[in-house]
């Protein structure tokens, strides 16, 4: 898979050119929002820039003031003003944000100032980390920041070093779709559930490290938690972590994904299914009690090996993510 950070200088030049061309095509009422990671937090928004087309050929570009931004993205007002941005003001046609108003003939200037802000002031290393949202007319075209990245055919024994959490998630989904076909589904939380016989196994990517976790659950009413812990310790489950709660027994198996090897994940899913089946049959009733089985209500959709965005939007960036 190509590395999107191979030449960031070239990528920023291309981003600036594409942005200028897009601004030139905006019409009255069109809105383009460019955001870093599209994160949201109670403390404010992520770094972002908005373009708004209004009137006959006028484009307004806005940068939020600090009261709208998360602390990590606060800017120096004097620095923005020195770069030519108007300070927030409440006058006629003013804005609560820093802003520039330019005619469509100045699209190159707007694009250059926007890219300089993203790259230099906020220190965003590559435009591939940006997202775009457009609003306006029904025919308003999307703004493509980066081209789609094709995913090569998956080889079960080939090691792949993921470049981001979302890249790893893509590898996991492709692996499970290939190995388990329609038995693998994506749930409402974005994780993958695999149904093997009577067992349901959940697979999720750890956000801040290159690890895949395989989860299992045995629905039992635990009558004696201490006795259950002692009993499970004698089962010698090796790499599988066990957590005993009142509603049942949770099992977790961590799979190292640096590098990621598809067959390792497939083996881990089968191992978890075997452990769940063995525990379900072998746990003594004096310690746990089987509940009356009910149909499982699972919100999910069929999993397919599909193209995903390269980068996930974690609440806090990590070296693994970027």
Short mmCIF file of C-alpha atoms in Angstrom, two decimals, residues 38-171:
data_model
loop_
_atom_site.label_atom_id
_atom_site.label_comp_id
_atom_site.label_asym_id
_atom_site.label_seq_id
_atom_site.Cartn_x
_atom_site.Cartn_y
_atom_site.Cartn_z
CA UNK A 38 -12.89 15.93 12.17
CA UNK A 39 -12.55 15.60 15.92
CA UNK A 40 -15.06 16.96 18.39
CA UNK A 41 -14.65 17.43 22.14
CA UNK A 42 -16.45 19.29 24.94
CA UNK A 43 -13.54 21.76 24.92
CA UNK A 44 -14.07 22.85 21.32
CA UNK A 45 -13.51 21.86 17.73
CA UNK A 46 -10.45 20.68 15.87
CA UNK A 47 -8.44 22.92 13.55
CA UNK A 48 -10.61 23.92 10.61
CA UNK A 49 -11.09 26.47 7.82
CA UNK A 50 -14.36 27.34 6.09
CA UNK A 51 -15.01 28.85 2.68
CA UNK A 52 -18.35 30.44 1.85
CA UNK A 53 -19.43 31.78 -1.53
CA UNK A 54 -21.85 34.70 -1.39
CA UNK A 55 -23.14 37.39 -3.69
CA UNK A 56 -21.67 37.86 -7.14
CA UNK A 57 -18.27 36.26 -7.04
CA UNK A 58 -17.28 36.93 -3.41
CA UNK A 59 -15.61 34.22 -1.30
CA UNK A 60 -15.27 34.46 2.46
CA UNK A 61 -12.66 32.33 4.20
CA UNK A 62 -13.00 31.94 7.98
CA UNK A 63 -10.76 30.58 10.75
CA UNK A 64 -12.42 30.03 14.16
CA UNK A 65 -11.29 32.15 17.08
CA UNK A 66 -9.91 30.36 20.12
CA UNK A 67 -13.23 30.29 21.96
CA UNK A 68 -14.47 27.77 19.38
CA UNK A 69 -11.32 25.61 19.27
CA UNK A 70 -9.90 22.89 21.49
CA UNK A 71 -7.00 24.18 23.55
CA UNK A 72 -4.44 22.27 21.50
CA UNK A 73 -5.43 24.23 18.39
CA UNK A 74 -5.48 27.75 19.83
CA UNK A 75 -3.83 30.39 17.64
CA UNK A 76 -2.08 33.69 18.29
CA UNK A 77 -4.41 36.49 17.17
CA UNK A 78 -1.51 38.82 16.37
CA UNK A 79 0.06 36.13 14.18
CA UNK A 80 -3.14 35.74 12.15
CA UNK A 81 -3.54 39.50 11.74
CA UNK A 82 0.09 39.80 10.62
CA UNK A 83 -0.67 37.20 7.95
CA UNK A 84 -3.46 39.38 6.56
CA UNK A 85 -6.52 37.95 8.33
CA UNK A 86 -9.20 40.30 9.65
CA UNK A 87 -9.77 40.00 13.40
CA UNK A 88 -13.23 38.94 14.63
CA UNK A 89 -15.62 41.88 14.85
CA UNK A 90 -19.33 42.53 15.28
CA UNK A 91 -19.60 45.22 12.62
CA UNK A 92 -21.70 44.98 9.49
CA UNK A 93 -20.66 41.92 7.49
CA UNK A 94 -18.21 41.08 10.28
CA UNK A 95 -17.61 37.63 11.73
CA UNK A 96 -17.05 35.91 15.06
CA UNK A 97 -14.05 34.27 13.36
CA UNK A 98 -10.91 35.56 11.69
CA UNK A 99 -11.81 36.09 8.04
CA UNK A 100 -10.81 37.15 4.55
CA UNK A 101 -13.15 38.38 1.83
CA UNK A 102 -11.87 38.09 -1.71
CA UNK A 103 -13.25 38.02 -5.21
CA UNK A 104 -13.14 34.75 -7.09
CA UNK A 105 -10.17 36.11 -9.04
CA UNK A 106 -8.11 35.79 -5.85
CA UNK A 107 -8.64 32.05 -5.40
CA UNK A 108 -4.90 31.36 -5.47
CA UNK A 109 -4.35 33.81 -2.60
CA UNK A 110 -7.11 32.26 -0.48
CA UNK A 111 -5.81 28.74 -1.12
CA UNK A 112 -2.23 29.77 -0.30
CA UNK A 113 -3.22 31.45 2.97
CA UNK A 114 -5.37 28.50 3.99
CA UNK A 115 -2.65 25.94 3.26
CA UNK A 116 -0.02 28.07 5.05
CA UNK A 117 -2.26 28.17 8.12
CA UNK A 118 -2.85 24.41 8.10
CA UNK A 119 0.75 23.51 7.40
CA UNK A 120 2.74 26.16 9.26
CA UNK A 121 0.60 27.55 12.07
CA UNK A 122 -1.18 24.34 13.06
CA UNK A 123 1.69 22.06 12.03
CA UNK A 124 -0.43 19.48 10.22
CA UNK A 125 2.18 17.18 8.60
CA UNK A 126 0.23 16.06 5.53
CA UNK A 127 -3.07 16.93 3.80
CA UNK A 128 -4.04 13.26 3.96
CA UNK A 129 -4.92 13.97 7.61
CA UNK A 130 -7.61 16.45 6.56
CA UNK A 131 -11.28 15.87 5.88
CA UNK A 132 -13.71 17.98 3.86
CA UNK A 133 -17.44 18.65 4.10
CA UNK A 134 -19.47 20.58 1.52
CA UNK A 135 -22.94 22.11 1.63
CA UNK A 136 -24.97 24.28 -0.70
CA UNK A 137 -26.64 23.55 -3.99
CA UNK A 138 -27.79 20.02 -4.85
CA UNK A 139 -25.19 19.97 -7.61
CA UNK A 140 -22.34 21.19 -5.38
CA UNK A 141 -19.40 18.91 -6.06
CA UNK A 142 -17.37 17.28 -3.24
CA UNK A 143 -13.83 18.47 -2.61
CA UNK A 144 -11.39 15.58 -2.85
CA UNK A 145 -8.36 16.10 -0.64
CA UNK A 146 -6.67 12.82 -1.50
CA UNK A 147 -7.37 10.17 -4.12
CA UNK A 148 -8.74 6.81 -3.08
CA UNK A 149 -6.05 4.28 -2.24
CA UNK A 150 -6.54 0.86 -3.76
CA UNK A 151 -6.13 -2.14 -1.49
CA UNK A 152 -3.99 -4.97 -2.87
CA UNK A 153 -5.17 -8.57 -2.86
CA UNK A 154 -4.76 -10.00 0.61
CA UNK A 155 -2.25 -12.79 1.22
CA UNK A 156 -2.88 -14.61 4.49
CA UNK A 157 0.82 -15.21 5.23
CA UNK A 158 2.13 -11.80 4.14
CA UNK A 159 3.22 -9.38 6.88
CA UNK A 160 2.02 -5.79 6.46
CA UNK A 161 3.10 -2.87 8.63
CA UNK A 162 0.04 -0.63 9.16
CA UNK A 163 0.56 3.13 8.79
CA UNK A 164 -2.46 4.14 10.88
CA UNK A 165 -5.26 2.76 13.01
CA UNK A 166 -7.68 2.97 10.08
CA UNK A 167 -5.21 1.18 7.80
CA UNK A 168 -5.05 -1.61 10.38
CA UNK A 169 -8.86 -1.65 10.59
CA UNK A 170 -8.99 -2.02 6.81
CA UNK A 171 -6.58 -4.97 6.98
#
